Amino acid sequence: MKIVVTPPFTEEQKALILSEAERPEDVIFCLKSDMTEELLREADVLLGNLESPGQLEKTEHLKWIQLNNAGTEGYCVPGRLPQGAVLTNATGAYGLAISEHMLACLFMLRKKLNLYYANQLQSQWKSEGHVGVIQGTTVLVIGLGDIGTCFASKMKALGCTTIGVKRRVGEKPDCVDGLYGMEELDSLLPRVDVVALSLPGNPSTYHTLNRERISLLSPNAIVLNVGRGTAVDTDALSDALYAGKIAGTALDVTDPEPLPADHPLWKAPNAIITPHISGGYALPETLQQIAEIFAENLKRFQAGEPLRNVVDLETGYCK
């Protein structure tokens, strides 16, 4: 069995994966940028993303691919995976890094630190007036996977009222005070001070926050998006910021991405834009968590046990 591993793991992390391989000599570490057609044809298992999901069409023996991120877009295209092959993702690896990024952006906007930093660059010593609070505010988290759950937990610990929205409601987790389905989103939006989106990119999530829903938000509302840029109507959000209809936004993802240099959102009032870096490997602990997920799933796969984070190819979500 040939196992090809693509993330840039450290030597210690490689050793962890090798320790779970029944035949360590079957494991090949190859960065996705160096992947060859020969390796793709021979691979039984791919641990890590490819440069393009379309490369899966070159595989001939693939039984399982383990992604190194939570997003699955491109990998669930009908017929792209060989028949019978299993897709898993790295849900559970990114909650810490991304939820802390969201928290930092929220505090930056509420305390006007973005304005004070701009003043600092101009050597201006001046007050920007009243700031906002976090404690006691209402936070709406759309998407309660690992990232949304981690963020909701942090906001609840800070004394906020937390509301969760999911595709399928199910049992309410402790991190939210209320749990609702997507069909109730319109009635929830006018009540909240923060809207945090951590949704995957697929047709069902496209423009979840569209122009009409953005118009429902209060002038005090801040929009955070760390899932996929397509979940928010970029132009409508930009218009709302320039018109003072909402208080601010922090976007680690945009639509389109990268955001064109001439897009007005770059200079919109109270907009913080980062280039899709809240996850990735910016936090070293994230890569370690990915290695641990890979090692555990490899052990399960070889033992014929159920894998962790199996993705439903119809929805793109974990089953």
CSV table of C-alpha atoms in Angstrom, one decimal:
chain,number,residue,atom,x,y,z
A,1,MET,CA,0.0,0.0,0.0
A,2,LYS,CA,1.4,3.4,-1.0
A,3,ILE,CA,0.7,6.3,1.3
A,4,VAL,CA,1.5,9.8,0.0
A,5,VAL,CA,1.6,12.7,2.6
A,6,THR,CA,1.6,16.3,1.4
A,7,PRO,CA,1.6,18.8,4.3
A,8,PRO,CA,4.9,20.4,5.3
A,9,PHE,CA,5.2,18.4,8.5
A,10,THR,CA,8.2,18.7,10.9
A,11,GLU,CA,10.5,15.7,11.4
A,12,GLU,CA,8.8,15.0,14.7
A,13,GLN,CA,5.3,15.1,13.0
A,14,LYS,CA,6.5,12.8,10.2
A,15,ALA,CA,7.8,10.4,12.9
A,16,LEU,CA,4.3,10.4,14.5
A,17,ILE,CA,2.7,9.4,11.2
A,18,LEU,CA,5.4,6.8,10.5
A,19,SER,CA,4.8,5.3,14.0
A,20,GLU,CA,1.2,4.4,13.0
A,21,ALA,CA,2.1,3.0,9.6
A,22,GLU,CA,2.1,-0.8,9.5
A,23,ARG,CA,4.9,-0.5,6.8
A,24,PRO,CA,6.7,2.8,7.2
A,25,GLU,CA,8.5,2.1,4.0
A,26,ASP,CA,5.2,2.6,2.2
A,27,VAL,CA,4.9,6.2,3.3
A,28,ILE,CA,6.2,8.9,1.0
A,29,PHE,CA,6.4,12.5,2.1
A,30,CYS,CA,5.9,14.8,-0.9
A,31,LEU,CA,4.8,18.4,-0.9
A,32,LYS,CA,1.7,19.0,-3.0
A,33,SER,CA,3.7,21.3,-5.3
A,34,ASP,CA,6.0,18.4,-6.0
A,35,MET,CA,3.3,15.8,-6.7
A,36,THR,CA,3.9,13.7,-9.8
A,37,GLU,CA,1.4,11.8,-12.0
A,38,GLU,CA,3.3,8.6,-11.2
A,39,LEU,CA,2.7,9.1,-7.4
A,40,LEU,CA,-1.0,9.9,-8.1
A,41,ARG,CA,-1.4,6.8,-10.1
A,42,GLU,CA,0.3,4.6,-7.5
A,43,ALA,CA,-1.3,6.1,-4.4
A,44,ASP,CA,-3.7,4.0,-2.3
A,45,VAL,CA,-3.9,6.7,0.3
A,46,LEU,CA,-3.4,10.5,0.1
A,47,LEU,CA,-2.9,12.3,3.4
A,48,GLY,CA,-3.2,16.0,2.6
A,49,ASN,CA,-4.6,18.3,-0.1
A,50,LEU,CA,-3.5,18.4,-3.7
A,51,GLU,CA,-2.6,21.5,-5.7
A,52,SER,CA,-5.9,21.0,-7.5
A,53,PRO,CA,-8.8,18.6,-6.7
A,54,GLY,CA,-8.8,17.8,-10.4
A,55,GLN,CA,-5.6,15.9,-9.9
A,56,LEU,CA,-7.7,13.1,-8.4
A,57,GLU,CA,-8.6,12.1,-11.9
A,58,LYS,CA,-5.0,10.8,-12.3
A,59,THR,CA,-5.4,8.4,-9.4
A,60,GLU,CA,-6.0,4.7,-10.2
A,61,HIS,CA,-5.9,2.9,-6.8
A,62,LEU,CA,-7.1,5.5,-4.4
A,63,LYS,CA,-9.1,4.2,-1.5
A,64,TRP,CA,-9.0,7.2,0.9
A,65,ILE,CA,-8.0,10.9,0.9
A,66,GLN,CA,-7.6,12.8,4.1
A,67,LEU,CA,-7.7,16.6,3.6
A,68,ASN,CA,-5.5,18.9,5.8
A,69,ASN,CA,-8.3,21.5,6.0
A,70,ALA,CA,-12.0,21.5,6.9
A,71,GLY,CA,-13.2,22.9,3.6
A,72,THR,CA,-14.0,20.3,1.0
A,73,GLU,CA,-14.9,22.3,-2.1
A,74,GLY,CA,-13.7,20.8,-5.3
A,75,TYR,CA,-13.3,17.3,-3.7
A,76,CYS,CA,-17.0,16.5,-3.7
A,77,VAL,CA,-17.6,17.0,-7.4
A,78,PRO,CA,-19.5,14.0,-8.6
A,79,GLY,CA,-17.2,11.4,-10.2
A,80,ARG,CA,-14.0,13.1,-9.0
A,81,LEU,CA,-13.2,10.5,-6.4
A,82,PRO,CA,-12.8,6.9,-7.6
A,83,GLN,CA,-15.8,4.8,-6.8
A,84,GLY,CA,-15.7,3.6,-3.2
A,85,ALA,CA,-13.0,6.0,-2.1
A,86,VAL,CA,-13.5,7.8,1.2
A,87,LEU,CA,-13.0,11.5,1.9
A,88,THR,CA,-12.1,12.8,5.3
A,89,ASN,CA,-11.2,16.3,6.5
A,90,ALA,CA,-9.3,18.0,9.3
A,91,THR,CA,-12.2,19.2,11.3
A,92,GLY,CA,-11.0,19.8,14.9
A,93,ALA,CA,-7.6,21.2,13.9
A,94,TYR,CA,-8.5,24.9,13.3
A,95,GLY,CA,-10.9,25.9,16.1
A,96,LEU,CA,-8.2,27.3,18.4
A,97,ALA,CA,-6.3,29.4,15.8
A,98,ILE,CA,-9.3,30.8,13.9
A,99,SER,CA,-11.5,31.5,17.0
A,100,GLU,CA,-8.7,33.5,18.6
A,101,HIS,CA,-8.3,35.4,15.3
A,102,MET,CA,-12.0,36.3,15.4
A,103,LEU,CA,-11.8,37.4,19.0
A,104,ALA,CA,-8.8,39.6,18.2
A,105,CYS,CA,-10.6,41.3,15.3
A,106,LEU,CA,-13.7,41.8,17.3
A,107,PHE,CA,-11.9,43.5,20.1
A,108,MET,CA,-9.9,45.6,17.6
A,109,LEU,CA,-13.1,46.9,16.1
A,110,ARG,CA,-15.1,47.5,19.3
A,111,LYS,CA,-12.2,49.3,21.0
A,112,LYS,CA,-11.4,51.3,17.8
A,113,LEU,CA,-7.8,50.0,17.8
A,114,ASN,CA,-7.8,50.0,14.0
A,115,LEU,CA,-8.5,53.8,14.1
A,116,TYR,CA,-5.8,54.4,16.7
A,117,TYR,CA,-3.2,52.4,14.7
A,118,ALA,CA,-4.1,54.5,11.6
A,119,ASN,CA,-3.6,57.6,13.8
A,120,GLN,CA,-0.3,56.3,15.0
A,121,LEU,CA,1.0,56.0,11.4
A,122,GLN,CA,0.2,59.7,11.0
A,123,SER,CA,1.8,60.6,14.4
A,124,GLN,CA,-1.6,61.9,15.5
A,125,TRP,CA,-2.5,62.0,19.2
A,126,LYS,CA,-6.2,62.2,19.3
A,127,SER,CA,-9.2,60.6,20.9
A,128,GLU,CA,-11.7,58.6,18.7
A,129,GLY,CA,-14.5,58.9,21.3
A,130,HIS,CA,-16.6,56.2,22.8
A,131,VAL,CA,-15.8,52.6,22.3
A,132,GLY,CA,-18.0,49.5,22.6
A,133,VAL,CA,-18.2,46.6,25.0
A,134,ILE,CA,-18.1,42.8,24.4
A,135,GLN,CA,-19.6,41.6,27.7
A,136,GLY,CA,-23.4,41.5,27.7
A,137,THR,CA,-23.7,41.7,23.9
A,138,THR,CA,-25.5,39.1,21.7
A,139,VAL,CA,-23.5,37.0,19.3
A,140,LEU,CA,-24.9,35.0,16.5
A,141,VAL,CA,-22.7,32.1,15.3
A,142,ILE,CA,-23.7,30.7,11.9
A,143,GLY,CA,-22.2,27.3,11.5
A,144,LEU,CA,-21.4,25.3,14.6
A,145,GLY,CA,-18.6,23.1,13.5
A,146,ASP,CA,-15.3,23.1,15.4
A,147,ILE,CA,-14.5,26.8,14.6
A,148,GLY,CA,-18.0,28.1,15.4
A,149,THR,CA,-18.2,26.1,18.6
A,150,CYS,CA,-14.8,27.3,19.8
A,151,PHE,CA,-15.7,30.9,19.1
A,152,ALA,CA,-19.1,30.6,20.7
A,153,SER,CA,-17.5,29.1,23.8
A,154,LYS,CA,-15.1,32.0,24.1
A,155,MET,CA,-17.9,34.6,23.7
A,156,LYS,CA,-20.0,32.9,26.3
A,157,ALA,CA,-17.1,32.9,28.7
A,158,LEU,CA,-16.8,36.7,28.1
A,159,GLY,CA,-20.4,37.1,29.3
A,160,CYS,CA,-22.2,37.3,26.0
A,161,THR,CA,-25.5,35.8,25.0
A,162,THR,CA,-24.7,33.3,22.3
A,163,ILE,CA,-27.1,32.1,19.5
A,164,GLY,CA,-26.2,29.3,17.2
A,165,VAL,CA,-27.6,28.5,13.7
A,166,LYS,CA,-27.2,25.2,12.0
A,167,ARG,CA,-28.5,23.3,9.0
A,168,ARG,CA,-29.8,20.6,11.2
A,169,VAL,CA,-30.7,21.8,14.7
A,170,GLY,CA,-30.2,18.6,16.8
A,171,GLU,CA,-29.1,18.8,20.4
A,172,LYS,CA,-28.1,22.3,21.7
A,173,PRO,CA,-24.4,22.4,22.7
A,174,ASP,CA,-23.5,24.1,26.0
A,175,CYS,CA,-21.7,26.9,24.2
A,176,VAL,CA,-24.9,28.5,22.9
A,177,ASP,CA,-27.9,29.8,24.8
A,178,GLY,CA,-30.2,29.1,21.9
A,179,LEU,CA,-30.0,27.0,18.8
A,180,TYR,CA,-32.0,27.6,15.6
A,181,GLY,CA,-32.3,26.4,12.0
A,182,MET,CA,-31.3,28.5,9.0
A,183,GLU,CA,-35.0,29.2,8.3
A,184,GLU,CA,-35.1,31.4,11.4
A,185,LEU,CA,-32.1,33.5,10.4
A,186,ASP,CA,-34.1,36.5,9.3
A,187,SER,CA,-35.8,36.9,12.6
A,188,LEU,CA,-32.5,36.6,14.5
A,189,LEU,CA,-30.4,39.1,12.6
A,190,PRO,CA,-32.0,42.3,13.9
A,191,ARG,CA,-31.4,41.2,17.5
A,192,VAL,CA,-27.7,40.6,17.5
A,193,ASP,CA,-24.5,42.7,17.9
A,194,VAL,CA,-22.1,40.2,16.2
A,195,VAL,CA,-22.6,37.9,13.3
A,196,ALA,CA,-19.9,35.3,13.0
A,197,LEU,CA,-19.9,33.0,9.9
A,198,SER,CA,-17.7,29.8,9.6
A,199,LEU,CA,-19.5,28.1,6.7
A,200,PRO,CA,-18.0,25.9,4.0
A,201,GLY,CA,-18.3,27.0,0.4
A,202,ASN,CA,-21.1,25.2,-1.4
A,203,PRO,CA,-24.3,26.1,-3.2
A,204,SER,CA,-26.3,25.9,0.0
A,205,THR,CA,-24.2,28.5,1.8
A,206,TYR,CA,-23.9,31.0,-1.1
A,207,HIS,CA,-24.8,34.5,0.0
A,208,THR,CA,-26.2,33.3,3.4
A,209,LEU,CA,-25.7,36.9,4.3
A,210,ASN,CA,-27.1,38.6,1.3
A,211,ARG,CA,-28.1,42.2,0.7
A,212,GLU,CA,-31.5,41.7,2.2
A,213,ARG,CA,-30.2,40.1,5.4
A,214,ILE,CA,-27.4,42.7,5.8
A,215,SER,CA,-30.1,45.3,5.7
A,216,LEU,CA,-31.7,43.6,8.7
A,217,LEU,CA,-28.7,44.2,10.9
A,218,SER,CA,-28.5,46.9,13.5
A,219,PRO,CA,-26.0,49.8,13.2
A,220,ASN,CA,-24.1,48.3,16.1
A,221,ALA,CA,-23.6,45.0,14.3
A,222,ILE,CA,-20.1,43.6,13.4
A,223,VAL,CA,-19.8,40.9,10.8
A,224,LEU,CA,-17.0,38.3,11.1
A,225,ASN,CA,-16.4,35.8,8.3
A,226,VAL,CA,-13.7,33.1,8.5
A,227,GLY,CA,-15.4,30.3,6.5
A,228,ARG,CA,-15.7,31.0,2.8
A,229,GLY,CA,-16.1,34.4,1.2
A,230,THR,CA,-19.0,33.3,-0.9
A,231,ALA,CA,-21.2,33.1,2.2
A,232,VAL,CA,-21.4,36.9,2.2
A,233,ASP,CA,-22.5,39.3,-0.5
A,234,THR,CA,-19.2,41.3,-0.8
A,235,ASP,CA,-20.6,44.3,-2.6
A,236,ALA,CA,-23.6,44.6,-0.3
A,237,LEU,CA,-21.4,44.4,2.8
A,238,SER,CA,-19.1,47.1,1.4
A,239,ASP,CA,-22.1,49.4,0.6
A,240,ALA,CA,-23.4,48.9,4.2
A,241,LEU,CA,-20.1,50.0,5.7
A,242,TYR,CA,-19.8,53.1,3.6
A,243,ALA,CA,-23.4,54.0,4.4
A,244,GLY,CA,-22.8,53.5,8.2
A,245,LYS,CA,-25.5,50.8,8.3
A,246,ILE,CA,-23.3,48.4,10.3
A,247,ALA,CA,-20.5,49.1,12.7
A,248,GLY,CA,-17.7,47.1,11.1
A,249,THR,CA,-16.5,43.8,9.6
A,250,ALA,CA,-13.5,41.5,9.8
A,251,LEU,CA,-13.0,39.2,6.8
A,252,ASP,CA,-10.4,36.6,6.5
A,253,VAL,CA,-12.1,35.3,3.4
A,254,THR,CA,-13.6,37.3,0.5
A,255,ASP,CA,-15.5,36.8,-2.7
A,256,PRO,CA,-13.7,37.0,-5.0
A,257,GLU,CA,-10.4,35.9,-3.4
A,258,PRO,CA,-7.9,37.4,-3.5
A,259,LEU,CA,-9.9,40.6,-3.2
A,260,PRO,CA,-9.1,42.8,-6.3
A,261,ALA,CA,-6.8,45.8,-5.4
A,262,ASP,CA,-9.4,48.2,-6.7
A,263,HIS,CA,-12.3,46.9,-4.7
A,264,PRO,CA,-13.9,49.6,-2.5
A,265,LEU,CA,-14.0,47.1,0.4
A,266,TRP,CA,-10.3,47.6,1.0
A,267,LYS,CA,-10.9,51.2,2.1
A,268,ALA,CA,-14.3,50.8,3.6
A,269,PRO,CA,-14.8,52.3,7.1
A,270,ASN,CA,-14.1,49.8,9.9
A,271,ALA,CA,-13.2,46.9,7.7
A,272,ILE,CA,-10.4,44.6,8.7
A,273,ILE,CA,-9.2,42.3,5.8
A,274,THR,CA,-6.7,39.5,6.2
A,275,PRO,CA,-5.6,37.2,3.3
A,276,HIS,CA,-7.1,33.9,4.4
A,277,ILE,CA,-4.5,33.3,7.1
A,278,SER,CA,-6.5,32.8,10.3
A,279,GLY,CA,-6.2,29.0,9.7
A,280,GLY,CA,-3.4,27.5,7.6
A,281,TYR,CA,-0.2,26.9,9.5
A,282,ALA,CA,0.3,30.4,10.9
A,283,LEU,CA,-0.2,28.8,14.4
A,284,PRO,CA,2.2,25.9,14.7
A,285,GLU,CA,-0.2,24.1,17.0
A,286,THR,CA,-2.6,23.7,14.0
A,287,LEU,CA,-0.1,21.6,12.0
A,288,GLN,CA,0.5,19.4,15.1
A,289,GLN,CA,-3.2,18.8,15.4
A,290,ILE,CA,-3.4,17.9,11.7
A,291,ALA,CA,-0.6,15.4,12.2
A,292,GLU,CA,-2.4,13.9,15.1
A,293,ILE,CA,-5.6,13.6,13.1
A,294,PHE,CA,-3.7,12.0,10.2
A,295,ALA,CA,-1.9,9.5,12.5
A,296,GLU,CA,-5.1,8.5,14.3
A,297,ASN,CA,-7.0,8.0,11.0
A,298,LEU,CA,-4.2,6.1,9.4
A,299,LYS,CA,-4.2,3.7,12.4
A,300,ARG,CA,-8.0,3.3,12.0
A,301,PHE,CA,-7.8,2.8,8.3
A,302,GLN,CA,-5.2,0.0,8.6
A,303,ALA,CA,-7.3,-1.7,11.3
A,304,GLY,CA,-10.5,-1.5,9.2
A,305,GLU,CA,-12.1,0.8,11.8
A,306,PRO,CA,-14.5,3.7,11.2
A,307,LEU,CA,-12.5,6.9,10.2
A,308,ARG,CA,-12.8,10.2,11.9
A,309,ASN,CA,-14.3,13.1,10.0
A,310,VAL,CA,-15.8,11.2,7.1
A,311,VAL,CA,-17.3,13.7,4.6
A,312,ASP,CA,-20.7,13.3,3.0
A,313,LEU,CA,-20.0,13.9,-0.7
A,314,GLU,CA,-23.4,15.3,-1.3
A,315,THR,CA,-23.3,18.1,1.3
A,316,GLY,CA,-19.5,18.6,1.9
A,317,TYR,CA,-20.1,18.3,5.6
A,318,CYS,CA,-18.9,15.6,8.0
A,319,LYS,CA,-21.4,12.9,8.4
